Amino acid sequence: MAANQKFKIGLAQMACAKDPEVNLRRALNFIERAARSGARIVCLPELFASRYFCQREDVRVFDLAEPIPGPTTRALGRAAHRAKAVIVAPIFERRAAGVYHNSAVVIDASGKIAGLYRKMHIPDDPGYYEKFYFTPGDLGFHAFPTRAGRIAPLICWDQWYPEAARLAALDGADAIFYPTAIGWHPSEKERYGARQLDAWRTVQRGHAIANGVYVAAVNRVGLEKADAESAGIEFWGSSFVADPQGAVIAEASSDREEILFAEVDFGRLETVRRHWPFLRDRRIDAYSGIEQRFLEPNPKVKKAQ
Amino acid sequence: MAANQKFKIGLAQMACAKDPEVNLRRALNFIERAARSGARIVCLPELFASRYFCQREDVRVFDLAEPIPGPTTRALGRAAHRAKAVIVAPIFERRAAGVYHNSAVVIDASGKIAGLYRKMHIPDDPGYYEKFYFTPGDLGFHAFPTRAGRIAPLICWDQWYPEAARLAALDGADAIFYPTAIGWHPSEKERYGARQLDAWRTVQRGHAIANGVYVAAVNRVGLEKADAESAGIEFWGSSFVADPQGAVIAEASSDREEILFAEVDFGRLETVRRHWPFLRDRRIDAYSGIEQRFLEPNPKVKKAQ
């Protein structure tokens, strides 16, 4: 096993078209090219099969959802088998009438589904009306064993939650993959853009450090408008890979389609965690408040005098 | 209240001498100077009253411990009252024979102790033999109300634990203060120094972002040797303040004593959290694994096919 722990991964930083067939065809092409260049894990951006439709609320969009397994996971399964690569692929999942999830499957290099993740943290912000579309996930946070290590898929908004990364790491993740769709509101970009991008990168690097895992964020690029009048969202790309000490070892452009390659070595988790033994000293007896919304002031513990 | 939420804080980045009386006198001077320049909160570095004695294990060191309240907290209380400033002050606490804590008190501007924190996460690394000296804290993670906002003291190694910062934030913290004693092993500095310092800064900026709070880290400076043969630890200073979006708004040198001032505005927490509403979407129904050491693979949830 140890000999196989050092290999290349490929993040497909795509622009997404309106037509799902076009997106799938292009994704398959990205996967094939990435694998041909040696990538043993390939990750696609969040909801890669469509435009980022959450810019407005429209019930017709649910037509885009499909079951898992379904046509897309089958096509990706064949691609994984052909390419001998693990694929992390976001799917707009139709689970039942009225129950739709923002999901991601991990497909092993055999072509079989190794695990399913349903986005747990659902945002709702101007232009990101995800609570309308996505039922919150009910499968928890997990790392799935594959031929290329234990892979934990999390999705976009999960990036801001230390709990999600921690649970993935405690489940044995070697790497956390975050398929993403995040961008600038054009009116905010000049004033707040750099700060937003920096915070996004920093909080995820923090997860890598605190947990001693690789972190890979895979974003889309391009300006997408809900309609002709809309200012749209300029997806900021900047896909990156951080090593288990939080160092950025590969980073993509903010505006171009590309495959971002990075060399990972899952054997390094052992070394890093021996030197930075954070997991050893966790105070699991004292974290119970984490499962509460907010902690009311308790005058008794405030007065130590 | 709102009018008072914008003010200056001062971090006393000190070098620490052998003699506790000298350190206390110098700390009082730092506090007085900081307050004279307008600081309404002043924070001292971890174990400011002594050299960083954890470089070796020596039972005689317990002589340095003192009760809370005790001579040091009384002197600091008088200083707080005089300076009309809140003080965050680390104390090597003697609680009972054989029960010593690495603690920090928050002293209100009235001079009274507003809260006591006992370091929860205790490291043990070559040169940082803290498990020998410090009984793990049993008071949990709290934010204490003061005349200058709700202040959560955490200490050094806690910096690497997202749970600690989260619990402080859920307890209503406006700012987390991390008195610290961290530095380079001289033999490692050239090769690993930049990476270590960057990870330390990044993980704490991540806490500011994830929780929408101010974070202030207060380190000591100077080379301290356990004995003539020892290479010692070069404490790297670099005290800093991050705003609730993780931006570093003030940062000290790596090698000089100084008071680092920063302008904070606790009213910004409201604005930042409205725009970045991470606390709204926490999945408190799904975090139960956080209270476990490690999660055994569960084959049932891995097979979603």
PDB file of N, CA, C and O in Angstrom, chain A residues 114 116 120-122 124 131 136-137 143 157 160-163 166-167 170-171 195 198 205 245 278 280-283 286-287 290-293 295 302 304, chain B residues 114 116 120-122 124 131 136-137 143 157 160-163 166 170-171 195 198 205 245 278 280-283 286-287 290-293 295 302 304:
ATOM      1  N   ALA A 114     -18.401   3.981  -4.617  1.00  0.00           N
ATOM      2  CA  ALA A 114     -17.800   3.657  -3.316  1.00  0.00           C
ATOM      3  C   ALA A 114     -18.526   4.357  -2.186  1.00  0.00           C
ATOM      4  O   ALA A 114     -18.454   3.915  -1.034  1.00  0.00           O
ATOM      5  N   LEU A 116     -21.725   7.669  -1.216  1.00  0.00           N
ATOM      6  CA  LEU A 116     -22.614   8.771  -1.574  1.00  0.00           C
ATOM      7  C   LEU A 116     -22.619   9.788  -0.439  1.00  0.00           C
ATOM      8  O   LEU A 116     -22.755   9.433   0.729  1.00  0.00           O
ATOM      9  N   MET A 120     -24.730  18.572   3.457  1.00  0.00           N
ATOM     10  CA  MET A 120     -25.345  18.714   4.776  1.00  0.00           C
ATOM     11  C   MET A 120     -25.672  20.172   5.111  1.00  0.00           C
ATOM     12  O   MET A 120     -26.695  20.458   5.716  1.00  0.00           O
ATOM     13  N   HIS A 121     -24.748  21.074   4.772  1.00  0.00           N
ATOM     14  CA  HIS A 121     -24.949  22.492   5.083  1.00  0.00           C
ATOM     15  C   HIS A 121     -25.462  23.197   3.834  1.00  0.00           C
ATOM     16  O   HIS A 121     -24.752  23.254   2.822  1.00  0.00           O
ATOM     17  N   ILE A 122     -26.671  23.702   3.898  1.00  0.00           N
ATOM     18  CA  ILE A 122     -27.308  24.291   2.714  1.00  0.00           C
ATOM     19  C   ILE A 122     -27.388  25.807   2.885  1.00  0.00           C
ATOM     20  O   ILE A 122     -28.022  26.296   3.817  1.00  0.00           O
ATOM     21  N   ASP A 124     -28.289  29.849   1.909  1.00  0.00           N
ATOM     22  CA  ASP A 124     -29.333  30.646   1.282  1.00  0.00           C
ATOM     23  C   ASP A 124     -28.889  32.092   1.390  1.00  0.00           C
ATOM     24  O   ASP A 124     -28.895  32.670   2.470  1.00  0.00           O
ATOM     25  N   LYS A 131     -31.618  26.610  -0.419  1.00  0.00           N
ATOM     26  CA  LYS A 131     -32.602  25.984   0.477  1.00  0.00           C
ATOM     27  C   LYS A 131     -33.911  25.681  -0.252  1.00  0.00           C
ATOM     28  O   LYS A 131     -34.683  24.829   0.182  1.00  0.00           O
ATOM     29  N   PRO A 136     -31.770  19.071   2.996  1.00  0.00           N
ATOM     30  CA  PRO A 136     -30.491  18.825   3.681  1.00  0.00           C
ATOM     31  C   PRO A 136     -30.156  17.331   3.744  1.00  0.00           C
ATOM     32  O   PRO A 136     -31.045  16.500   3.922  1.00  0.00           O
ATOM     33  N   GLY A 137     -28.893  17.028   3.583  1.00  0.00           N
ATOM     34  CA  GLY A 137     -28.442  15.633   3.585  1.00  0.00           C
ATOM     35  C   GLY A 137     -28.707  14.939   4.907  1.00  0.00           C
ATOM     36  O   GLY A 137     -28.799  15.588   5.954  1.00  0.00           O
ATOM     37  N   ALA A 143     -15.734   9.252   5.119  1.00  0.00           N
ATOM     38  CA  ALA A 143     -14.635   8.985   4.201  1.00  0.00           C
ATOM     39  C   ALA A 143     -14.840   7.588   3.629  1.00  0.00           C
ATOM     40  O   ALA A 143     -15.144   6.655   4.376  1.00  0.00           O
ATOM     41  N   TRP A 157     -20.591  24.947   0.583  1.00  0.00           N
ATOM     42  CA  TRP A 157     -20.894  25.634   1.848  1.00  0.00           C
ATOM     43  C   TRP A 157     -20.323  24.877   3.063  1.00  0.00           C
ATOM     44  O   TRP A 157     -19.998  25.482   4.078  1.00  0.00           O
ATOM     45  N   TRP A 160     -17.099  25.994   5.130  1.00  0.00           N
ATOM     46  CA  TRP A 160     -17.010  26.966   6.218  1.00  0.00           C
ATOM     47  C   TRP A 160     -17.238  26.334   7.580  1.00  0.00           C
ATOM     48  O   TRP A 160     -17.240  27.044   8.594  1.00  0.00           O
ATOM     49  N   TYR A 161     -17.418  25.026   7.618  1.00  0.00           N
ATOM     50  CA  TYR A 161     -17.784  24.337   8.861  1.00  0.00           C
ATOM     51  C   TYR A 161     -16.674  23.394   9.331  1.00  0.00           C
ATOM     52  O   TYR A 161     -16.488  22.322   8.768  1.00  0.00           O
ATOM     53  N   PRO A 162     -15.968  23.786  10.407  1.00  0.00           N
ATOM     54  CA  PRO A 162     -14.908  22.921  10.928  1.00  0.00           C
ATOM     55  C   PRO A 162     -15.428  21.545  11.345  1.00  0.00           C
ATOM     56  O   PRO A 162     -14.689  20.560  11.285  1.00  0.00           O
ATOM     57  N   GLU A 163     -16.692  21.482  11.769  1.00  0.00           N
ATOM     58  CA  GLU A 163     -17.243  20.200  12.206  1.00  0.00           C
ATOM     59  C   GLU A 163     -17.236  19.169  11.081  1.00  0.00           C
ATOM     60  O   GLU A 163     -16.982  17.979  11.307  1.00  0.00           O
ATOM     61  N   ARG A 166     -13.721  17.953  10.455  1.00  0.00           N
ATOM     62  CA  ARG A 166     -13.273  17.137  11.586  1.00  0.00           C
ATOM     63  C   ARG A 166     -13.874  15.737  11.511  1.00  0.00           C
ATOM     64  O   ARG A 166     -13.183  14.735  11.693  1.00  0.00           O
ATOM     65  N   LEU A 167     -15.180  15.652  11.239  1.00  0.00           N
ATOM     66  CA  LEU A 167     -15.838  14.348  11.192  1.00  0.00           C
ATOM     67  C   LEU A 167     -15.308  13.516  10.025  1.00  0.00           C
ATOM     68  O   LEU A 167     -15.137  12.303  10.153  1.00  0.00           O
ATOM     69  N   LEU A 170     -11.981  12.242  11.271  1.00  0.00           N
ATOM     70  CA  LEU A 170     -12.146  11.190  12.284  1.00  0.00           C
ATOM     71  C   LEU A 170     -12.622   9.894  11.645  1.00  0.00           C
ATOM     72  O   LEU A 170     -12.431   8.816  12.192  1.00  0.00           O
ATOM     73  N   ASP A 171     -13.257  10.015  10.491  1.00  0.00           N
ATOM     74  CA  ASP A 171     -13.681   8.816   9.765  1.00  0.00           C
ATOM     75  C   ASP A 171     -12.541   8.273   8.894  1.00  0.00           C
ATOM     76  O   ASP A 171     -12.750   7.398   8.066  1.00  0.00           O
ATOM     77  N   ARG A 195     -10.909  39.814  -0.407  1.00  0.00           N
ATOM     78  CA  ARG A 195     -11.141  39.362   0.966  1.00  0.00           C
ATOM     79  C   ARG A 195     -11.957  38.075   0.989  1.00  0.00           C
ATOM     80  O   ARG A 195     -11.691  37.151   1.760  1.00  0.00           O
ATOM     81  N   ASP A 198      -9.806  35.156  -0.229  1.00  0.00           N
ATOM     82  CA  ASP A 198      -8.783  34.836   0.756  1.00  0.00           C
ATOM     83  C   ASP A 198      -9.383  34.094   1.958  1.00  0.00           C
ATOM     84  O   ASP A 198      -8.810  33.133   2.469  1.00  0.00           O
ATOM     85  N   ARG A 205      -7.695  25.851   4.288  1.00  0.00           N
ATOM     86  CA  ARG A 205      -6.327  25.518   4.696  1.00  0.00           C
ATOM     87  C   ARG A 205      -6.312  25.201   6.193  1.00  0.00           C
ATOM     88  O   ARG A 205      -5.600  24.306   6.636  1.00  0.00           O
ATOM     89  N   GLN A 245      -0.257  20.149   6.110  1.00  0.00           N
ATOM     90  CA  GLN A 245       0.178  21.258   6.956  1.00  0.00           C
ATOM     91  C   GLN A 245      -0.417  22.581   6.473  1.00  0.00           C
ATOM     92  O   GLN A 245      -0.008  23.657   6.905  1.00  0.00           O
ATOM     93  N   PHE A 278      -2.201  16.788  16.964  1.00  0.00           N
ATOM     94  CA  PHE A 278      -3.419  17.457  17.439  1.00  0.00           C
ATOM     95  C   PHE A 278      -4.520  16.456  17.801  1.00  0.00           C
ATOM     96  O   PHE A 278      -5.278  16.683  18.737  1.00  0.00           O
ATOM     97  N   ARG A 280      -4.291  13.644  19.120  1.00  0.00           N
ATOM     98  CA  ARG A 280      -4.030  12.987  20.412  1.00  0.00           C
ATOM     99  C   ARG A 280      -4.694  13.705  21.583  1.00  0.00           C
ATOM    100  O   ARG A 280      -5.168  13.072  22.521  1.00  0.00           O
ATOM    101  N   ASP A 281      -4.701  15.040  21.528  1.00  0.00           N
ATOM    102  CA  ASP A 281      -5.046  15.822  22.721  1.00  0.00           C
ATOM    103  C   ASP A 281      -6.459  16.407  22.719  1.00  0.00           C
ATOM    104  O   ASP A 281      -6.776  17.283  23.521  1.00  0.00           O
ATOM    105  N   ARG A 282      -7.298  15.933  21.817  1.00  0.00           N
ATOM    106  CA  ARG A 282      -8.666  16.455  21.779  1.00  0.00           C
ATOM    107  C   ARG A 282      -9.389  16.185  23.099  1.00  0.00           C
ATOM    108  O   ARG A 282      -9.231  15.116  23.681  1.00  0.00           O
ATOM    109  N   ARG A 283     -10.183  17.155  23.552  1.00  0.00           N
ATOM    110  CA  ARG A 283     -10.906  17.031  24.828  1.00  0.00           C
ATOM    111  C   ARG A 283     -12.334  16.581  24.568  1.00  0.00           C
ATOM    112  O   ARG A 283     -13.286  17.358  24.696  1.00  0.00           O
ATOM    113  N   ALA A 286     -15.299  17.358  26.658  1.00  0.00           N
ATOM    114  CA  ALA A 286     -15.684  18.758  26.911  1.00  0.00           C
ATOM    115  C   ALA A 286     -16.264  19.461  25.684  1.00  0.00           C
ATOM    116  O   ALA A 286     -16.324  20.673  25.645  1.00  0.00           O
ATOM    117  N   TYR A 287     -16.666  18.685  24.687  1.00  0.00           N
ATOM    118  CA  TYR A 287     -17.144  19.312  23.440  1.00  0.00           C
ATOM    119  C   TYR A 287     -18.661  19.267  23.304  1.00  0.00           C
ATOM    120  O   TYR A 287     -19.194  19.554  22.216  1.00  0.00           O
ATOM    121  N   ILE A 290     -21.025  21.707  21.311  1.00  0.00           N
ATOM    122  CA  ILE A 290     -20.965  21.791  19.846  1.00  0.00           C
ATOM    123  C   ILE A 290     -22.306  21.406  19.215  1.00  0.00           C
ATOM    124  O   ILE A 290     -22.664  21.887  18.143  1.00  0.00           O
ATOM    125  N   GLU A 291     -23.032  20.543  19.901  1.00  0.00           N
ATOM    126  CA  GLU A 291     -24.304  20.093  19.342  1.00  0.00           C
ATOM    127  C   GLU A 291     -25.471  20.996  19.726  1.00  0.00           C
ATOM    128  O   GLU A 291     -26.629  20.613  19.619  1.00  0.00           O
ATOM    129  N   GLN A 292     -25.154  22.179  20.203  1.00  0.00           N
ATOM    130  CA  GLN A 292     -26.213  23.140  20.481  1.00  0.00           C
ATOM    131  C   GLN A 292     -26.109  24.328  19.521  1.00  0.00           C
ATOM    132  O   GLN A 292     -25.054  24.606  18.979  1.00  0.00           O
ATOM    133  N   ARG A 293     -27.235  24.990  19.318  1.00  0.00           N
ATOM    134  CA  ARG A 293     -27.283  26.155  18.431  1.00  0.00           C
ATOM    135  C   ARG A 293     -26.421  27.285  18.967  1.00  0.00           C
ATOM    136  O   ARG A 293     -25.668  27.923  18.241  1.00  0.00           O
ATOM    137  N   LEU A 295     -25.025  28.864  23.106  1.00  0.00           N
ATOM    138  CA  LEU A 295     -24.986  28.544  24.527  1.00  0.00           C
ATOM    139  C   LEU A 295     -25.437  29.758  25.321  1.00  0.00           C
ATOM    140  O   LEU A 295     -24.844  30.827  25.221  1.00  0.00           O
ATOM    141  N   LYS A 302     -19.440  31.604  35.204  1.00  0.00           N
ATOM    142  CA  LYS A 302     -18.738  32.849  34.892  1.00  0.00           C
ATOM    143  C   LYS A 302     -18.001  33.392  36.104  1.00  0.00           C
ATOM    144  O   LYS A 302     -17.155  34.243  35.988  1.00  0.00           O
ATOM    145  N   ALA A 304     -15.648  32.772  38.846  1.00  0.00           N
ATOM    146  CA  ALA A 304     -14.633  31.857  39.368  1.00  0.00           C
ATOM    147  C   ALA A 304     -13.964  32.437  40.600  1.00  0.00           C
ATOM    148  O   ALA A 304     -13.109  31.822  41.194  1.00  0.00           O
TER     149      ALA A 304
ATOM    150  N   ALA B 114     -13.299  38.582  36.190  1.00  0.00           N
ATOM    151  CA  ALA B 114     -14.549  38.332  35.461  1.00  0.00           C
ATOM    152  C   ALA B 114     -14.677  36.865  35.090  1.00  0.00           C
ATOM    153  O   ALA B 114     -15.779  36.361  34.856  1.00  0.00           O
ATOM    154  N   LEU B 116     -12.311  32.793  34.864  1.00  0.00           N
ATOM    155  CA  LEU B 116     -11.089  31.978  34.935  1.00  0.00           C
ATOM    156  C   LEU B 116     -11.159  30.890  33.876  1.00  0.00           C
ATOM    157  O   LEU B 116     -12.183  30.221  33.731  1.00  0.00           O
ATOM    158  N   MET B 120      -7.260  23.714  28.383  1.00  0.00           N
ATOM    159  CA  MET B 120      -7.924  22.420  28.199  1.00  0.00           C
ATOM    160  C   MET B 120      -7.061  21.443  27.392  1.00  0.00           C
ATOM    161  O   MET B 120      -7.045  20.257  27.670  1.00  0.00           O
ATOM    162  N   HIS B 121      -6.420  21.952  26.337  1.00  0.00           N
ATOM    163  CA  HIS B 121      -5.602  21.075  25.483  1.00  0.00           C
ATOM    164  C   HIS B 121      -4.149  21.228  25.905  1.00  0.00           C
ATOM    165  O   HIS B 121      -3.579  22.309  25.780  1.00  0.00           O
ATOM    166  N   ILE B 122      -3.556  20.155  26.408  1.00  0.00           N
ATOM    167  CA  ILE B 122      -2.199  20.214  26.939  1.00  0.00           C
ATOM    168  C   ILE B 122      -1.245  19.483  25.996  1.00  0.00           C
ATOM    169  O   ILE B 122      -1.407  18.288  25.744  1.00  0.00           O
ATOM    170  N   ASP B 124       2.421  17.939  24.510  1.00  0.00           N
ATOM    171  CA  ASP B 124       3.639  17.283  24.982  1.00  0.00           C
ATOM    172  C   ASP B 124       4.463  16.984  23.747  1.00  0.00           C
ATOM    173  O   ASP B 124       4.130  16.098  22.965  1.00  0.00           O
ATOM    174  N   LYS B 131       2.541  18.274  29.691  1.00  0.00           N
ATOM    175  CA  LYS B 131       1.718  17.279  30.394  1.00  0.00           C
ATOM    176  C   LYS B 131       2.302  16.939  31.766  1.00  0.00           C
ATOM    177  O   LYS B 131       1.599  16.447  32.643  1.00  0.00           O
ATOM    178  N   PRO B 136      -5.006  18.938  33.073  1.00  0.00           N
ATOM    179  CA  PRO B 136      -5.929  19.481  32.066  1.00  0.00           C
ATOM    180  C   PRO B 136      -7.086  20.234  32.732  1.00  0.00           C
ATOM    181  O   PRO B 136      -7.583  19.820  33.779  1.00  0.00           O
ATOM    182  N   GLY B 137      -7.483  21.337  32.126  1.00  0.00           N
ATOM    183  CA  GLY B 137      -8.550  22.178  32.673  1.00  0.00           C
ATOM    184  C   GLY B 137      -9.875  21.441  32.757  1.00  0.00           C
ATOM    185  O   GLY B 137     -10.119  20.488  32.014  1.00  0.00           O
ATOM    186  N   ALA B 143     -16.908  32.449  27.293  1.00  0.00           N
ATOM    187  CA  ALA B 143     -16.702  33.878  27.062  1.00  0.00           C
ATOM    188  C   ALA B 143     -17.234  34.615  28.283  1.00  0.00           C
ATOM    189  O   ALA B 143     -18.327  34.310  28.767  1.00  0.00           O
ATOM    190  N   TRP B 157      -1.821  25.927  22.774  1.00  0.00           N
ATOM    191  CA  TRP B 157      -2.134  24.676  22.063  1.00  0.00           C
ATOM    192  C   TRP B 157      -3.618  24.611  21.661  1.00  0.00           C
ATOM    193  O   TRP B 157      -3.975  23.976  20.669  1.00  0.00           O
ATOM    194  N   TRP B 160      -4.981  25.157  17.954  1.00  0.00           N
ATOM    195  CA  TRP B 160      -5.075  24.178  16.867  1.00  0.00           C
ATOM    196  C   TRP B 160      -6.395  23.425  16.872  1.00  0.00           C
ATOM    197  O   TRP B 160      -6.588  22.523  16.047  1.00  0.00           O
ATOM    198  N   TYR B 161      -7.295  23.784  17.787  1.00  0.00           N
ATOM    199  CA  TYR B 161      -8.534  23.024  17.969  1.00  0.00           C
ATOM    200  C   TYR B 161      -9.764  23.852  17.608  1.00  0.00           C
ATOM    201  O   TYR B 161     -10.167  24.736  18.358  1.00  0.00           O
ATOM    202  N   PRO B 162     -10.384  23.536  16.464  1.00  0.00           N
ATOM    203  CA  PRO B 162     -11.582  24.277  16.057  1.00  0.00           C
ATOM    204  C   PRO B 162     -12.703  24.180  17.090  1.00  0.00           C
ATOM    205  O   PRO B 162     -13.509  25.102  17.220  1.00  0.00           O
ATOM    206  N   GLU B 163     -12.756  23.079  17.820  1.00  0.00           N
ATOM    207  CA  GLU B 163     -13.824  22.911  18.824  1.00  0.00           C
ATOM    208  C   GLU B 163     -13.760  24.001  19.894  1.00  0.00           C
ATOM    209  O   GLU B 163     -14.794  24.488  20.371  1.00  0.00           O
ATOM    210  N   ARG B 166     -14.976  27.282  18.474  1.00  0.00           N
ATOM    211  CA  ARG B 166     -16.424  27.207  18.236  1.00  0.00           C
ATOM    212  C   ARG B 166     -17.195  27.361  19.531  1.00  0.00           C
ATOM    213  O   ARG B 166     -18.178  28.116  19.605  1.00  0.00           O
ATOM    214  N   LEU B 170     -19.888  30.138  20.463  1.00  0.00           N
ATOM    215  CA  LEU B 170     -21.271  29.801  20.821  1.00  0.00           C
ATOM    216  C   LEU B 170     -21.619  30.349  22.200  1.00  0.00           C
ATOM    217  O   LEU B 170     -22.790  30.554  22.518  1.00  0.00           O
ATOM    218  N   ASP B 171     -20.600  30.582  23.010  1.00  0.00           N
ATOM    219  CA  ASP B 171     -20.847  31.182  24.324  1.00  0.00           C
ATOM    220  C   ASP B 171     -20.892  32.710  24.232  1.00  0.00           C
ATOM    221  O   ASP B 171     -20.906  33.398  25.240  1.00  0.00           O
ATOM    222  N   ARG B 195       6.972  27.612   7.424  1.00  0.00           N
ATOM    223  CA  ARG B 195       5.773  26.789   7.316  1.00  0.00           C
ATOM    224  C   ARG B 195       5.041  26.685   8.657  1.00  0.00           C
ATOM    225  O   ARG B 195       3.816  26.751   8.726  1.00  0.00           O
ATOM    226  N   ASP B 198       3.374  30.028   9.439  1.00  0.00           N
ATOM    227  CA  ASP B 198       2.234  30.257   8.556  1.00  0.00           C
ATOM    228  C   ASP B 198       1.041  29.382   8.946  1.00  0.00           C
ATOM    229  O   ASP B 198      -0.108  29.842   8.936  1.00  0.00           O
ATOM    230  N   ARG B 205      -6.655  32.238  11.937  1.00  0.00           N
ATOM    231  CA  ARG B 205      -7.480  33.069  11.045  1.00  0.00           C
ATOM    232  C   ARG B 205      -8.727  32.280  10.643  1.00  0.00           C
ATOM    233  O   ARG B 205      -9.815  32.843  10.517  1.00  0.00           O
ATOM    234  N   GLN B 245     -13.545  38.440   9.632  1.00  0.00           N
ATOM    235  CA  GLN B 245     -13.450  37.796   8.317  1.00  0.00           C
ATOM    236  C   GLN B 245     -12.063  37.192   8.111  1.00  0.00           C
ATOM    237  O   GLN B 245     -11.695  36.798   7.001  1.00  0.00           O
ATOM    238  N   PHE B 278     -22.843  31.701   8.746  1.00  0.00           N
ATOM    239  CA  PHE B 278     -22.438  30.310   8.974  1.00  0.00           C
ATOM    240  C   PHE B 278     -23.126  29.706  10.199  1.00  0.00           C
ATOM    241  O   PHE B 278     -23.448  28.524  10.212  1.00  0.00           O
ATOM    242  N   ARG B 280     -26.027  30.108  11.259  1.00  0.00           N
ATOM    243  CA  ARG B 280     -27.422  29.747  10.973  1.00  0.00           C
ATOM    244  C   ARG B 280     -27.582  28.293  10.531  1.00  0.00           C
ATOM    245  O   ARG B 280     -28.559  27.632  10.854  1.00  0.00           O
ATOM    246  N   ASP B 281     -26.621  27.823   9.733  1.00  0.00           N
ATOM    247  CA  ASP B 281     -26.818  26.558   9.022  1.00  0.00           C
ATOM    248  C   ASP B 281     -26.090  25.363   9.625  1.00  0.00           C
ATOM    249  O   ASP B 281     -25.971  24.317   8.982  1.00  0.00           O
ATOM    250  N   ARG B 282     -25.607  25.517  10.863  1.00  0.00           N
ATOM    251  CA  ARG B 282     -24.917  24.388  11.492  1.00  0.00           C
ATOM    252  C   ARG B 282     -25.846  23.179  11.625  1.00  0.00           C
ATOM    253  O   ARG B 282     -27.017  23.337  11.951  1.00  0.00           O
ATOM    254  N   ARG B 283     -25.300  21.984  11.384  1.00  0.00           N
ATOM    255  CA  ARG B 283     -26.102  20.758  11.457  1.00  0.00           C
ATOM    256  C   ARG B 283     -25.919  20.100  12.824  1.00  0.00           C
ATOM    257  O   ARG B 283     -25.237  19.062  12.934  1.00  0.00           O
ATOM    258  N   ALA B 286     -26.132  16.474  13.528  1.00  0.00           N
ATOM    259  CA  ALA B 286     -25.245  15.520  12.836  1.00  0.00           C
ATOM    260  C   ALA B 286     -23.796  15.609  13.286  1.00  0.00           C
ATOM    261  O   ALA B 286     -22.905  15.136  12.595  1.00  0.00           O
ATOM    262  N   TYR B 287     -23.541  16.232  14.419  1.00  0.00           N
ATOM    263  CA  TYR B 287     -22.150  16.419  14.861  1.00  0.00           C
ATOM    264  C   TYR B 287     -21.742  15.466  15.983  1.00  0.00           C
ATOM    265  O   TYR B 287     -20.679  15.642  16.592  1.00  0.00           O
ATOM    266  N   ILE B 290     -18.143  14.128  16.878  1.00  0.00           N
ATOM    267  CA  ILE B 290     -17.104  15.042  17.366  1.00  0.00           C
ATOM    268  C   ILE B 290     -16.632  14.647  18.759  1.00  0.00           C
ATOM    269  O   ILE B 290     -15.488  14.878  19.135  1.00  0.00           O
ATOM    270  N   GLU B 291     -17.532  14.049  19.529  1.00  0.00           N
ATOM    271  CA  GLU B 291     -17.177  13.686  20.897  1.00  0.00           C
ATOM    272  C   GLU B 291     -16.547  12.302  20.986  1.00  0.00           C
ATOM    273  O   GLU B 291     -16.468  11.714  22.057  1.00  0.00           O
ATOM    274  N   GLN B 292     -16.127  11.776  19.850  1.00  0.00           N
ATOM    275  CA  GLN B 292     -15.411  10.506  19.872  1.00  0.00           C
ATOM    276  C   GLN B 292     -13.959  10.718  19.473  1.00  0.00           C
ATOM    277  O   GLN B 292     -13.622  11.670  18.787  1.00  0.00           O
ATOM    278  N   ARG B 293     -13.110   9.800  19.890  1.00  0.00           N
ATOM    279  CA  ARG B 293     -11.688   9.881  19.570  1.00  0.00           C
ATOM    280  C   ARG B 293     -11.448   9.723  18.077  1.00  0.00           C
ATOM    281  O   ARG B 293     -10.683  10.440  17.453  1.00  0.00           O
ATOM    282  N   LEU B 295     -13.519   7.549  14.531  1.00  0.00           N
ATOM    283  CA  LEU B 295     -14.728   6.829  14.136  1.00  0.00           C
ATOM    284  C   LEU B 295     -14.335   5.560  13.398  1.00  0.00           C
ATOM    285  O   LEU B 295     -13.650   5.620  12.374  1.00  0.00           O
ATOM    286  N   LYS B 302     -21.162   2.997   4.175  1.00  0.00           N
ATOM    287  CA  LYS B 302     -20.232   3.221   3.065  1.00  0.00           C
ATOM    288  C   LYS B 302     -20.828   2.787   1.733  1.00  0.00           C
ATOM    289  O   LYS B 302     -20.347   3.127   0.684  1.00  0.00           O
ATOM    290  N   ALA B 304     -23.630   2.961  -0.623  1.00  0.00           N
ATOM    291  CA  ALA B 304     -24.849   3.693  -0.967  1.00  0.00           C
ATOM    292  C   ALA B 304     -25.449   3.168  -2.258  1.00  0.00           C
ATOM    293  O   ALA B 304     -26.477   3.627  -2.709  1.00  0.00           O
TER     294      ALA B 304
END
